[in-house]
Coordinates of C-alpha atoms in Angstrom, one line a residue:
M1 CA 17.0 -95.5 6.2
A2 CA 15.6 -97.4 9.2
T3 CA 15.6 -100.8 9.3
P4 CA 12.0 -103.0 9.0
H5 CA 11.1 -105.4 11.3
L6 CA 12.7 -108.7 10.6
N7 CA 9.4 -111.2 11.2
Y8 CA 10.8 -114.5 10.2
R9 CA 8.7 -118.0 9.5
Y10 CA 9.7 -121.2 11.2
N11 CA 9.9 -123.7 8.2
S12 CA 9.8 -127.0 10.0
R13 CA 6.9 -128.9 9.0
N14 CA 5.8 -130.0 12.5
S15 CA 6.1 -126.4 13.8
N16 CA 3.4 -125.2 11.4
K17 CA 0.6 -127.6 12.8
K18 CA -1.0 -126.7 16.1
V19 CA -3.5 -129.4 17.6
S20 CA -7.1 -128.2 18.6
S21 CA -8.9 -129.3 21.5
S22 CA -10.8 -131.8 19.2
G23 CA -7.5 -133.5 18.4
N24 CA -7.4 -132.2 14.8
A25 CA -4.0 -130.3 13.4
V26 CA -4.6 -127.0 12.3
E27 CA -2.2 -125.2 10.0
V28 CA -1.1 -121.6 11.5
D29 CA 0.9 -118.9 9.9
R30 CA 3.7 -119.2 12.0
F31 CA 5.0 -120.3 15.4
I32 CA 6.2 -117.2 17.6
P33 CA 7.6 -118.8 21.1
K34 CA 7.5 -116.9 24.3
S35 CA 11.3 -117.2 24.9
V36 CA 14.0 -118.0 22.8
S37 CA 17.1 -120.5 23.7
R38 CA 20.5 -120.0 22.5
N39 CA 20.0 -123.2 19.9
A40 CA 16.8 -121.8 18.6
Y41 CA 18.9 -118.4 18.0
K42 CA 21.6 -120.3 16.0
S43 CA 19.3 -122.2 13.9
I44 CA 17.9 -119.3 12.2
P45 CA 19.9 -119.1 8.9
M46 CA 19.9 -115.3 8.6
L47 CA 21.4 -114.7 11.9
N48 CA 24.2 -117.3 11.6
G49 CA 26.6 -114.6 10.8
F50 CA 25.8 -112.6 13.7
D51 CA 28.9 -111.7 15.6
I52 CA 28.6 -111.0 19.2
S53 CA 31.9 -109.4 19.8
Y54 CA 31.2 -106.9 17.2
S55 CA 28.1 -106.1 18.4
E56 CA 29.9 -105.4 22.0
L57 CA 32.2 -103.1 20.0
C58 CA 29.5 -101.2 18.0
E59 CA 27.5 -100.7 21.3
K60 CA 30.3 -98.9 22.7
S61 CA 30.2 -95.5 20.7
P62 CA 33.7 -94.3 20.0
S63 CA 34.6 -91.2 22.3
P64 CA 37.4 -88.6 20.9
E65 CA 40.0 -88.0 23.5
R66 CA 39.3 -84.3 23.6
L67 CA 35.7 -85.0 24.9
S68 CA 36.9 -87.0 27.8
S69 CA 37.4 -83.6 30.4
P70 CA 36.5 -84.9 33.8
E71 CA 35.5 -81.6 34.8
F72 CA 32.5 -81.5 32.6
F73 CA 31.8 -85.1 32.6
N74 CA 31.9 -85.5 36.2
E75 CA 29.4 -82.9 36.7
L76 CA 26.9 -85.0 34.4
R77 CA 27.4 -87.9 36.2
N78 CA 26.3 -86.5 39.6
T79 CA 22.8 -85.1 38.0
G80 CA 21.4 -88.7 38.7
H81 CA 20.4 -89.0 35.1
Y82 CA 23.3 -90.9 33.7
E83 CA 24.5 -94.3 34.6
S84 CA 27.7 -96.3 34.2
I85 CA 28.5 -96.7 30.5
S86 CA 29.8 -100.3 31.3
A87 CA 26.4 -101.1 32.9
I88 CA 24.5 -100.1 30.1
N89 CA 26.6 -101.8 27.2
E90 CA 26.4 -105.0 28.9
F91 CA 25.4 -107.7 26.4
S92 CA 23.2 -110.7 27.8
M93 CA 22.1 -113.3 25.2
S94 CA 19.6 -115.0 27.6
S95 CA 17.4 -111.6 27.5
I96 CA 17.2 -111.3 23.9
S97 CA 13.5 -110.8 23.1
T98 CA 11.7 -111.1 19.6
S99 CA 9.2 -108.4 20.5
S100 CA 8.4 -105.9 17.8
E101 CA 10.3 -103.1 20.0
S102 CA 13.5 -105.2 19.8
Q103 CA 14.7 -104.2 16.1
A104 CA 18.3 -105.3 14.2
T105 CA 19.9 -102.8 12.4
R106 CA 22.1 -104.0 9.0
G107 CA 25.8 -102.4 8.8
E108 CA 28.0 -102.6 5.9
S109 CA 30.1 -105.4 7.4
G110 CA 27.2 -107.4 8.7
R111 CA 24.0 -107.2 11.0
V112 CA 24.2 -105.8 14.3
S113 CA 21.3 -106.4 17.0
R114 CA 20.1 -103.4 19.0
K115 CA 21.0 -103.6 23.1
D116 CA 18.6 -104.9 25.1
D117 CA 16.3 -102.5 27.1
T118 CA 14.7 -104.6 29.2
K119 CA 16.4 -103.8 32.4
L120 CA 15.7 -100.1 32.1
T121 CA 12.4 -98.6 34.0
K122 CA 10.0 -96.8 32.5
E123 CA 11.4 -93.4 33.6
Q124 CA 14.5 -94.1 32.1
K125 CA 13.3 -95.3 28.6
N126 CA 11.1 -92.1 28.5
H127 CA 14.2 -89.9 29.7
R128 CA 16.1 -91.5 26.8
K129 CA 13.5 -91.0 24.3
N130 CA 13.1 -87.5 25.4
I131 CA 17.0 -86.6 25.4
A132 CA 17.2 -88.2 21.9
H133 CA 14.1 -86.2 20.8
S134 CA 15.9 -82.8 22.0
L135 CA 19.0 -83.6 20.6
G136 CA 17.8 -84.7 17.5
F137 CA 19.1 -88.1 17.4
Q138 CA 18.0 -90.8 14.6
L139 CA 15.7 -93.3 16.2
P140 CA 15.8 -96.9 14.4
D141 CA 12.1 -96.6 13.6
R142 CA 12.7 -92.9 11.8
V143 CA 12.7 -92.9 8.1
F144 CA 14.2 -89.6 6.5
T145 CA 12.0 -88.0 4.2
F146 CA 12.0 -84.6 2.3
E147 CA 8.3 -83.8 3.3
S148 CA 7.7 -81.0 6.0
T149 CA 6.6 -82.2 9.3
N150 CA 5.0 -78.9 10.3
T151 CA 1.5 -79.6 9.4
E152 CA 1.8 -82.5 11.5
T153 CA 3.2 -80.8 14.8
Q154 CA 0.4 -78.0 14.2
E155 CA -2.2 -80.5 14.3
K156 CA -0.8 -82.2 17.4
S157 CA -0.3 -78.9 18.9
Q158 CA -4.0 -77.6 18.1
I159 CA -5.3 -80.9 19.7
M160 CA -3.7 -80.4 22.7
K161 CA -4.7 -76.9 22.9
N162 CA -8.4 -77.9 22.5
C163 CA -7.9 -80.4 25.2
L164 CA -6.8 -77.9 27.7
A165 CA -9.2 -75.4 26.8
S166 CA -12.0 -77.9 27.2
R167 CA -10.9 -79.0 30.5
S168 CA -10.3 -75.5 32.0
S169 CA -13.5 -74.3 31.1
I170 CA -15.4 -77.3 33.1
G171 CA -12.8 -76.7 36.1
I172 CA -10.8 -80.3 35.6
Q173 CA -7.3 -80.3 36.7
T174 CA -5.6 -82.6 34.2
T175 CA -2.8 -84.5 36.0
F176 CA -0.7 -87.2 34.6
D177 CA 3.2 -88.1 34.3
F178 CA 5.0 -85.6 32.1
S179 CA 7.7 -87.8 31.5
T180 CA 5.4 -89.7 28.9
L181 CA 5.2 -86.6 26.8
S182 CA 7.5 -85.3 24.2
P183 CA 9.8 -82.3 25.4
D184 CA 7.8 -79.9 23.0
V185 CA 4.6 -81.2 24.0
A186 CA 5.3 -81.4 27.7
R187 CA 6.8 -77.7 27.6
Y188 CA 3.4 -76.4 25.9
Y189 CA 1.2 -78.3 28.6
I190 CA 3.1 -76.8 31.4
A191 CA 2.8 -73.3 30.1
N192 CA -0.9 -73.6 29.3
A193 CA -2.5 -76.0 32.0
N194 CA -4.1 -74.7 35.2
L195 CA -1.8 -76.4 38.0
R196 CA -2.5 -74.1 40.9
S197 CA -4.6 -76.9 42.6
V198 CA -2.5 -79.8 41.8
S199 CA 0.2 -79.2 44.3
P200 CA 0.7 -76.4 46.5
P201 CA 4.0 -74.1 45.5
K202 CA 7.0 -74.7 47.2
N203 CA 8.6 -71.9 49.4
F204 CA 11.5 -70.4 48.3
Q205 CA 13.4 -67.0 48.4
R206 CA 13.4 -64.9 45.1
P207 CA 16.2 -62.4 44.6
V208 CA 14.9 -58.9 45.6
K209 CA 16.4 -57.9 42.2
R210 CA 18.6 -59.1 39.4
V211 CA 22.0 -57.3 38.9
K212 CA 21.7 -55.8 35.4
S213 CA 24.7 -55.6 33.3
H214 CA 26.0 -52.7 31.2
I215 CA 28.0 -51.6 28.5
P216 CA 29.5 -48.2 27.5
Y217 CA 27.9 -45.8 24.9
R218 CA 31.4 -44.3 23.9
V219 CA 35.0 -45.6 24.0
L220 CA 37.9 -43.4 23.3
D221 CA 41.4 -44.6 22.5
A222 CA 43.9 -43.1 24.5
P223 CA 47.3 -44.4 23.8
C224 CA 50.2 -43.9 26.4
L225 CA 47.9 -43.7 29.1
R226 CA 49.8 -44.3 32.2
N227 CA 48.6 -47.6 34.3
D228 CA 49.2 -45.9 37.6
F229 CA 46.9 -46.1 40.6
Y230 CA 48.3 -43.1 42.2
S231 CA 47.4 -40.8 39.0
N232 CA 44.3 -39.0 38.2
L233 CA 44.5 -38.6 34.4
I234 CA 40.9 -37.7 33.5
S235 CA 38.6 -34.7 34.3
W236 CA 35.1 -33.7 32.9
S237 CA 34.2 -29.9 32.8
R238 CA 31.0 -29.1 34.2
T239 CA 31.0 -25.5 32.2
T240 CA 32.0 -26.8 28.7
N241 CA 31.5 -30.6 28.7
N242 CA 35.0 -31.2 27.8
V243 CA 37.0 -34.1 28.8
L244 CA 40.6 -33.7 29.8
V245 CA 43.0 -36.7 29.5
G246 CA 46.7 -36.8 30.3
L247 CA 48.8 -39.1 28.4
G248 CA 52.5 -39.6 29.2
C249 CA 53.8 -36.0 28.9
S250 CA 50.8 -34.7 26.8
V251 CA 47.4 -33.4 27.6
Y252 CA 44.4 -33.5 25.4
I253 CA 41.0 -32.0 25.4
W254 CA 38.2 -33.9 23.8
S255 CA 34.9 -32.6 22.8
E256 CA 32.0 -33.7 20.7
N257 CA 32.3 -30.8 18.3
D258 CA 36.3 -30.7 18.0
G259 CA 37.7 -34.1 18.8
A260 CA 40.8 -34.5 20.6
V261 CA 42.9 -31.1 20.6
S262 CA 46.3 -31.1 21.9
I263 CA 46.6 -28.8 24.9
L264 CA 50.2 -29.4 26.2
D265 CA 52.5 -30.7 23.6
H266 CA 54.9 -34.0 24.5
Q267 CA 58.2 -31.7 24.3
Y268 CA 57.2 -29.3 26.9
L269 CA 57.8 -31.6 29.6
S270 CA 59.9 -34.4 28.0
E271 CA 62.7 -31.7 27.9
K272 CA 62.4 -31.5 31.4
R273 CA 62.2 -35.1 32.0
D274 CA 58.7 -34.7 33.7
L275 CA 55.5 -36.4 33.1
V276 CA 51.7 -35.6 33.9
T277 CA 50.2 -37.1 37.0
C278 CA 46.8 -35.0 37.7
V279 CA 44.3 -33.2 35.6
S280 CA 41.4 -31.3 36.8
F281 CA 38.8 -28.8 35.5
C282 CA 37.5 -26.1 37.7
P283 CA 33.8 -26.6 38.1
Y284 CA 33.2 -22.8 38.6
N285 CA 35.0 -21.3 35.5
S286 CA 36.8 -22.2 32.5
Y287 CA 40.3 -23.0 34.2
F288 CA 42.0 -26.0 34.5
I289 CA 45.2 -27.6 36.2
I290 CA 47.7 -30.1 35.2
G291 CA 50.0 -31.6 37.8
T292 CA 53.1 -33.2 37.2
K293 CA 55.6 -35.7 38.5
F294 CA 58.3 -33.0 39.9
G295 CA 55.8 -30.7 41.7
R296 CA 54.9 -28.3 38.6
I297 CA 51.4 -27.0 38.4
L298 CA 50.3 -25.7 35.2
L299 CA 47.2 -23.1 34.9
Y300 CA 45.3 -23.3 31.6
D301 CA 42.4 -21.1 30.3
Q302 CA 40.0 -23.1 28.0
K303 CA 38.4 -20.0 26.7
E304 CA 41.6 -18.3 26.1
F305 CA 42.9 -21.6 24.1
F306 CA 40.1 -21.9 21.8
H307 CA 39.6 -18.2 21.1
S308 CA 43.1 -17.6 20.5
T309 CA 44.4 -17.3 17.0
K310 CA 48.0 -18.6 18.5
R311 CA 47.0 -22.0 19.4
D312 CA 50.2 -23.6 18.2
E313 CA 52.0 -21.9 21.1
K314 CA 50.1 -23.8 23.8
E315 CA 51.7 -22.0 26.6
P316 CA 50.3 -22.1 30.3
V317 CA 48.8 -18.9 31.7
F318 CA 50.8 -19.6 35.0
V319 CA 53.3 -22.1 36.2
F320 CA 54.2 -22.8 39.7
Q321 CA 56.9 -25.2 41.2
T322 CA 56.3 -26.7 44.6
E323 CA 59.2 -26.6 46.9
S324 CA 59.2 -30.3 47.6
F325 CA 59.5 -31.0 43.9
K326 CA 57.1 -34.1 44.7
G327 CA 54.5 -35.3 42.5
I328 CA 51.1 -33.8 42.3
C329 CA 48.8 -36.9 42.8
C330 CA 45.2 -35.5 43.3
L331 CA 43.2 -32.1 43.5
E332 CA 39.9 -30.6 44.9
W333 CA 38.4 -27.4 44.3
F334 CA 36.2 -25.1 46.3
K335 CA 34.9 -21.7 46.3
P336 CA 34.5 -19.7 49.5
G337 CA 33.2 -16.5 48.1
D338 CA 34.2 -15.1 44.8
V339 CA 37.8 -16.7 44.8
C340 CA 38.6 -20.0 43.8
K341 CA 40.8 -22.3 45.5
F342 CA 42.0 -25.9 45.3
F343 CA 44.0 -28.2 47.7
I344 CA 46.8 -30.6 46.2
G345 CA 48.1 -33.9 47.7
E346 CA 51.7 -34.6 47.1
E347 CA 53.9 -37.5 47.2
N348 CA 55.5 -36.5 50.5
G349 CA 52.0 -36.8 52.1
S350 CA 51.2 -32.9 52.5
V351 CA 48.5 -31.1 51.4
S352 CA 49.0 -27.6 50.1
L353 CA 46.1 -24.9 49.4
F354 CA 46.3 -22.8 46.3
E355 CA 44.1 -19.4 45.2
I356 CA 43.7 -18.3 41.9
K357 CA 44.0 -14.7 41.9
N358 CA 45.1 -11.5 39.7
L359 CA 48.5 -10.5 40.0
H360 CA 49.4 -7.0 40.6
F361 CA 52.7 -6.0 38.9
P362 CA 53.9 -2.7 37.4
L363 CA 52.3 -2.3 34.1
K364 CA 55.5 -1.0 32.6
K365 CA 57.4 -4.2 33.4
W366 CA 54.8 -6.4 32.0
N367 CA 54.3 -4.1 28.8
K368 CA 57.7 -4.8 27.7
R369 CA 57.2 -8.5 27.6
Q370 CA 53.6 -9.3 26.9
K371 CA 50.8 -7.0 25.7
Y372 CA 48.5 -7.7 28.7
E373 CA 46.5 -5.4 30.9
E374 CA 46.8 -5.6 34.6
E375 CA 43.6 -7.4 35.3
D376 CA 44.1 -9.9 32.9
L377 CA 47.2 -11.2 34.5
I378 CA 46.2 -14.6 36.3
G379 CA 48.4 -16.4 38.6
L380 CA 48.5 -18.9 41.8
K381 CA 49.3 -18.0 45.4
L382 CA 50.1 -20.6 47.8
Q383 CA 48.3 -20.0 51.1
S384 CA 49.3 -22.9 53.5
T385 CA 50.7 -26.5 53.4
Y386 CA 50.4 -28.9 56.2
Q387 CA 51.1 -32.4 56.8
A388 CA 48.2 -34.5 56.3
Q389 CA 49.6 -38.1 56.0
A390 CA 52.8 -39.9 56.7
Q391 CA 53.2 -41.2 53.3
Q392 CA 51.7 -40.4 49.6
V393 CA 48.5 -38.6 49.4
C394 CA 46.2 -40.7 47.1
G395 CA 42.8 -38.9 47.4
I396 CA 41.2 -36.0 48.4
S397 CA 37.5 -35.0 49.2
L398 CA 35.6 -32.0 50.5
N399 CA 32.2 -31.9 52.0
E400 CA 29.5 -29.9 50.6
H401 CA 29.9 -27.2 53.2
S402 CA 33.6 -26.8 52.9
N403 CA 34.4 -27.3 56.5
L404 CA 35.7 -31.0 56.2
L405 CA 38.5 -32.5 54.3
A406 CA 39.1 -35.9 53.9
V407 CA 42.8 -37.1 52.8
G408 CA 43.6 -40.7 51.9
G409 CA 47.0 -42.0 52.0
N410 CA 49.2 -44.8 51.2
D411 CA 49.8 -45.4 55.1
N412 CA 46.2 -47.6 55.0
S413 CA 44.2 -44.6 56.4
C414 CA 42.0 -41.6 55.7
S415 CA 42.4 -38.6 57.9
L416 CA 39.5 -36.2 58.6
W417 CA 40.6 -32.7 59.1
D418 CA 38.1 -29.7 60.0
I419 CA 39.5 -26.6 57.6
S420 CA 36.8 -24.1 59.3
N421 CA 40.0 -21.9 59.7
L422 CA 41.9 -22.6 56.6
D423 CA 45.2 -21.4 58.2
K424 CA 45.1 -23.6 60.9
P425 CA 43.5 -27.0 60.2
V426 CA 42.5 -29.4 63.0
K427 CA 42.7 -33.2 62.6
K428 CA 39.4 -34.8 63.8
F429 CA 39.9 -38.5 63.5
V430 CA 41.9 -41.4 61.6
L431 CA 39.8 -43.8 59.6
P432 CA 41.8 -47.2 59.1
H433 CA 41.9 -49.4 56.4
K434 CA 44.1 -52.4 55.4
A435 CA 45.8 -50.8 52.0
A436 CA 46.1 -47.4 50.3
V437 CA 43.0 -45.1 50.4
K438 CA 42.3 -43.5 47.2
A439 CA 38.4 -43.6 46.8
I440 CA 36.8 -40.9 49.0
A441 CA 33.5 -39.6 48.5
F442 CA 31.3 -37.3 50.8
C443 CA 27.5 -37.9 50.6
P444 CA 25.7 -35.2 48.5
W445 CA 22.4 -35.4 50.4
S446 CA 23.2 -36.5 53.6
K447 CA 26.0 -34.1 55.2
S448 CA 27.5 -36.3 57.9
L449 CA 28.2 -39.4 55.6
L450 CA 31.4 -40.5 54.3
A451 CA 32.6 -43.4 52.0
T452 CA 36.1 -44.6 51.7
G453 CA 37.6 -47.7 49.7
G454 CA 40.5 -49.4 50.2
G455 CA 43.5 -50.9 48.0
S456 CA 44.2 -54.4 46.8
K457 CA 45.0 -55.8 50.2
D458 CA 41.8 -54.2 51.7
R459 CA 39.1 -54.4 49.0
C460 CA 36.7 -53.0 51.4
I461 CA 34.3 -49.9 51.0
K462 CA 33.4 -48.1 54.4
F463 CA 30.9 -45.9 55.3
W464 CA 31.4 -43.0 58.3
H465 CA 29.7 -40.8 60.6
T466 CA 32.1 -37.8 60.2
S467 CA 30.8 -35.9 63.2
T468 CA 31.9 -38.9 65.5
G469 CA 34.1 -40.9 63.4
T470 CA 31.7 -43.9 63.8
L471 CA 31.9 -46.8 61.3
L472 CA 28.2 -47.4 60.1
D473 CA 28.6 -50.0 57.6
E474 CA 31.0 -51.9 55.3
I475 CA 31.0 -54.0 52.4
Y476 CA 33.7 -56.4 50.9
T477 CA 34.1 -56.1 47.1
S478 CA 36.2 -58.4 44.5
G479 CA 38.7 -55.9 43.9
Q480 CA 41.0 -52.9 44.6
V481 CA 38.5 -49.8 45.1
T482 CA 39.9 -47.1 42.6
S483 CA 37.0 -44.4 43.1
L484 CA 33.5 -43.9 44.7
I485 CA 30.9 -41.6 43.2
W486 CA 27.4 -41.0 44.9
S487 CA 24.3 -40.2 42.9
L488 CA 22.6 -37.1 43.2
R489 CA 19.0 -38.4 42.1
H490 CA 19.0 -41.7 44.0
K491 CA 20.1 -43.4 47.4
Q492 CA 23.0 -45.0 45.5
I493 CA 26.9 -45.3 45.2
V494 CA 29.0 -46.3 42.5
A495 CA 32.4 -48.0 43.0
T496 CA 35.4 -48.7 40.3
F497 CA 37.8 -51.6 40.8
G498 CA 41.3 -52.0 39.8
F499 CA 43.1 -55.3 40.7
G500 CA 40.9 -58.2 41.8
D501 CA 39.5 -61.3 40.2
T502 CA 41.3 -61.9 36.9
K503 CA 38.9 -64.9 35.8
N504 CA 35.8 -62.7 36.2
P505 CA 36.8 -58.8 36.7
V506 CA 34.2 -56.5 37.4
L507 CA 34.7 -52.8 36.4
I508 CA 32.0 -51.1 37.9
T509 CA 29.3 -51.7 40.7
L510 CA 26.2 -49.8 41.3
Y511 CA 25.1 -50.2 45.0
S512 CA 22.0 -49.1 46.8
Y513 CA 22.0 -47.5 49.9
P514 CA 21.7 -48.3 53.0
K515 CA 21.0 -51.8 51.9
L516 CA 24.3 -52.1 49.8
L517 CA 22.2 -54.3 47.4
K518 CA 24.0 -54.9 43.9
L519 CA 21.7 -52.9 41.2
L520 CA 24.3 -52.9 38.2
E521 CA 27.6 -54.5 37.1
V522 CA 30.0 -53.6 34.4
R523 CA 32.1 -56.7 33.8
S524 CA 34.8 -57.3 31.4
P525 CA 36.0 -60.5 29.4
S526 CA 39.6 -59.8 30.0
P527 CA 41.3 -58.6 33.0
L528 CA 41.0 -55.0 32.7
R529 CA 41.7 -52.4 35.8
V530 CA 39.9 -49.1 36.4
L531 CA 42.7 -46.5 37.1
S532 CA 40.1 -43.6 38.1
A533 CA 36.6 -42.4 37.4
V534 CA 34.7 -38.9 37.1
I535 CA 31.1 -38.0 37.0
S536 CA 29.3 -36.1 34.2
P537 CA 28.3 -32.4 34.5
T538 CA 24.7 -33.7 34.5
S539 CA 25.5 -36.3 37.1
T540 CA 23.8 -38.8 34.9
A541 CA 26.9 -40.5 33.6
I542 CA 30.5 -41.5 34.5
C543 CA 33.8 -41.5 32.7
V544 CA 36.5 -44.2 33.5
A545 CA 40.3 -44.7 32.4
T546 CA 41.3 -48.3 32.1
N547 CA 44.6 -49.9 31.8
D548 CA 43.9 -50.9 28.3
E549 CA 44.5 -47.5 27.4
T550 CA 41.0 -46.4 26.5
I551 CA 38.3 -44.1 28.1
R552 CA 35.0 -45.3 28.4
F553 CA 31.6 -43.5 29.1
Y554 CA 28.7 -45.4 31.1
E555 CA 25.2 -43.9 31.4
L556 CA 24.2 -44.9 34.8
W557 CA 20.9 -42.5 35.5
N558 CA 18.3 -40.3 34.1
D559 CA 18.7 -36.6 34.0
K560 CA 14.7 -36.0 34.0
E561 CA 14.6 -37.0 37.8
E562 CA 15.1 -34.5 40.2
V563 CA 18.4 -33.8 42.3
I564 CA 18.0 -34.8 46.0
N565 CA 19.0 -31.8 48.1
E566 CA 18.9 -33.6 51.7
I567 CA 17.5 -36.8 52.9
Q568 CA 16.2 -36.8 56.6
E569 CA 14.8 -40.2 57.0
S570 CA 15.5 -43.0 59.3
G571 CA 17.9 -46.0 58.2
I572 CA 20.5 -43.4 56.4
Y573 CA 23.1 -43.9 59.4
G574 CA 21.7 -47.2 60.9
S575 CA 21.4 -46.0 64.6
N576 CA 19.0 -44.4 66.3
I577 CA 21.5 -42.3 68.4
I578 CA 23.2 -41.1 65.5
E579 CA 20.0 -40.0 63.6
Y580 CA 18.9 -38.4 66.7
M581 CA 22.1 -36.2 66.5
E582 CA 21.4 -35.6 62.9
G583 CA 17.8 -34.3 63.8
I584 CA 16.2 -37.2 61.9
E585 CA 12.9 -37.8 63.5
T586 CA 11.8 -41.5 64.0
T587 CA 9.3 -43.2 66.1
D588 CA 12.3 -45.0 68.0
N589 CA 14.5 -42.3 68.7
K590 CA 11.4 -40.3 70.2
R591 CA 11.9 -42.4 73.3
L592 CA 15.5 -41.1 73.8
R593 CA 14.0 -37.8 74.9

């Protein structure tokens, strides 16, 4: 309960009388001097027990040690709204006022006077009052009651609303000091008052578009998922919508209907002291490939496995052992004609071309061992091998016309090869970075645009013109670029990140092209790392593998939008000369003719 005002009468006989202009003494109720001296102050019986030292101690609020963080309070001090505590707590007896605004509070051990506010300006007093009102501090003149104050608040709000409505209807612009209002009333006034003609708006630059955040719509547990930058352990089938995941020595297929189904038992590779380093679905049929650390290539067929009555055997359709016995790091499919082919990148820097074809052997030899027909015998055939990088191959990407192959390596570069003649590929350009290049992606709607991403010592995404090897643009990121995926429906590109900012890690960023503005970001409260990412069959979502042994799915685009076939507009390559070479008509490059 708040202490009432202490109004004391001065009981001296001579002090009760006042001499009028006629010379007669007139009785008055009390004597209120304009100023109070120290002696007059001490002469009041009720204030004899007032302890100045106790007042000074009480005016300094005790602050726990855990709240003395300099990082927090130094920032508050620099705002200009807070003054030094020692200056506020100074107590001067000569400035004591007996007006109604100066009140005394009664404590258990004695009466304590409030500190003097006469030195504060009007703005400081209003600021303190508003801060106390916002934080719910108990003012001295506030009395606790159990009555609801909603009615009073509604009445004040209605009065303010009516006042604003009447002034706005006649075109009157209300202007006064908002610091005199309480925060609630001032907030309502600012939101509803017509302030357009009061002061001109200030010129400021608003962000073009706010970066959105995103959360996964599905998270799968993936125990024993290797935390390896050079491995590619997830794949998403275009034909069956299944997800293939390599976990240590085992491989699983996940589907919405059957859940996780074991494809490769742990014992098969563990006995050979081998492990899975790469998995990939064929985009044209039901085949998929499993690559291992020691150069084994395992060919499987989804249809044969799921329709077979002998699921427990889990034997691959075909096994190929490379001569180098080096790890299979990455794989890229393509289909020239009716035959499915794929490139593999190895740890020794070489790239090999394989073909899936029917094996023609004498029927008698095969009928003794297996009851297969001749046309059912599927195998792998090595067509060619060439040295693409000086060190380990980290990533491979093929353009839409299947005549250019980009190979990223651990030697801090990406080499661009003309594979019009598969038997004799020709190196065109070497695209430099400052770290290993794993993230490589040809643009699906611009035939001569290539994006590459560097590792932890580079952290840069570069855009190249493949016909001339020209660097078109680049953007520096906060982390190691582990994958790049172009959108089929928008002029956008997605980047996933590995090692980077541990305090504020970013997993995924969606950029616009060619402006390279951040449209969406996926952040993590813990320092996670994306190992690799693949796009969904509908090209609307991506699936990422993270180092916390989880597989996460993110929806990024809408499948109702049309797929972009090819874009022929200015600004894609950022150069009038290059756009003229690509046949893009603009008002500027017409002069080049």
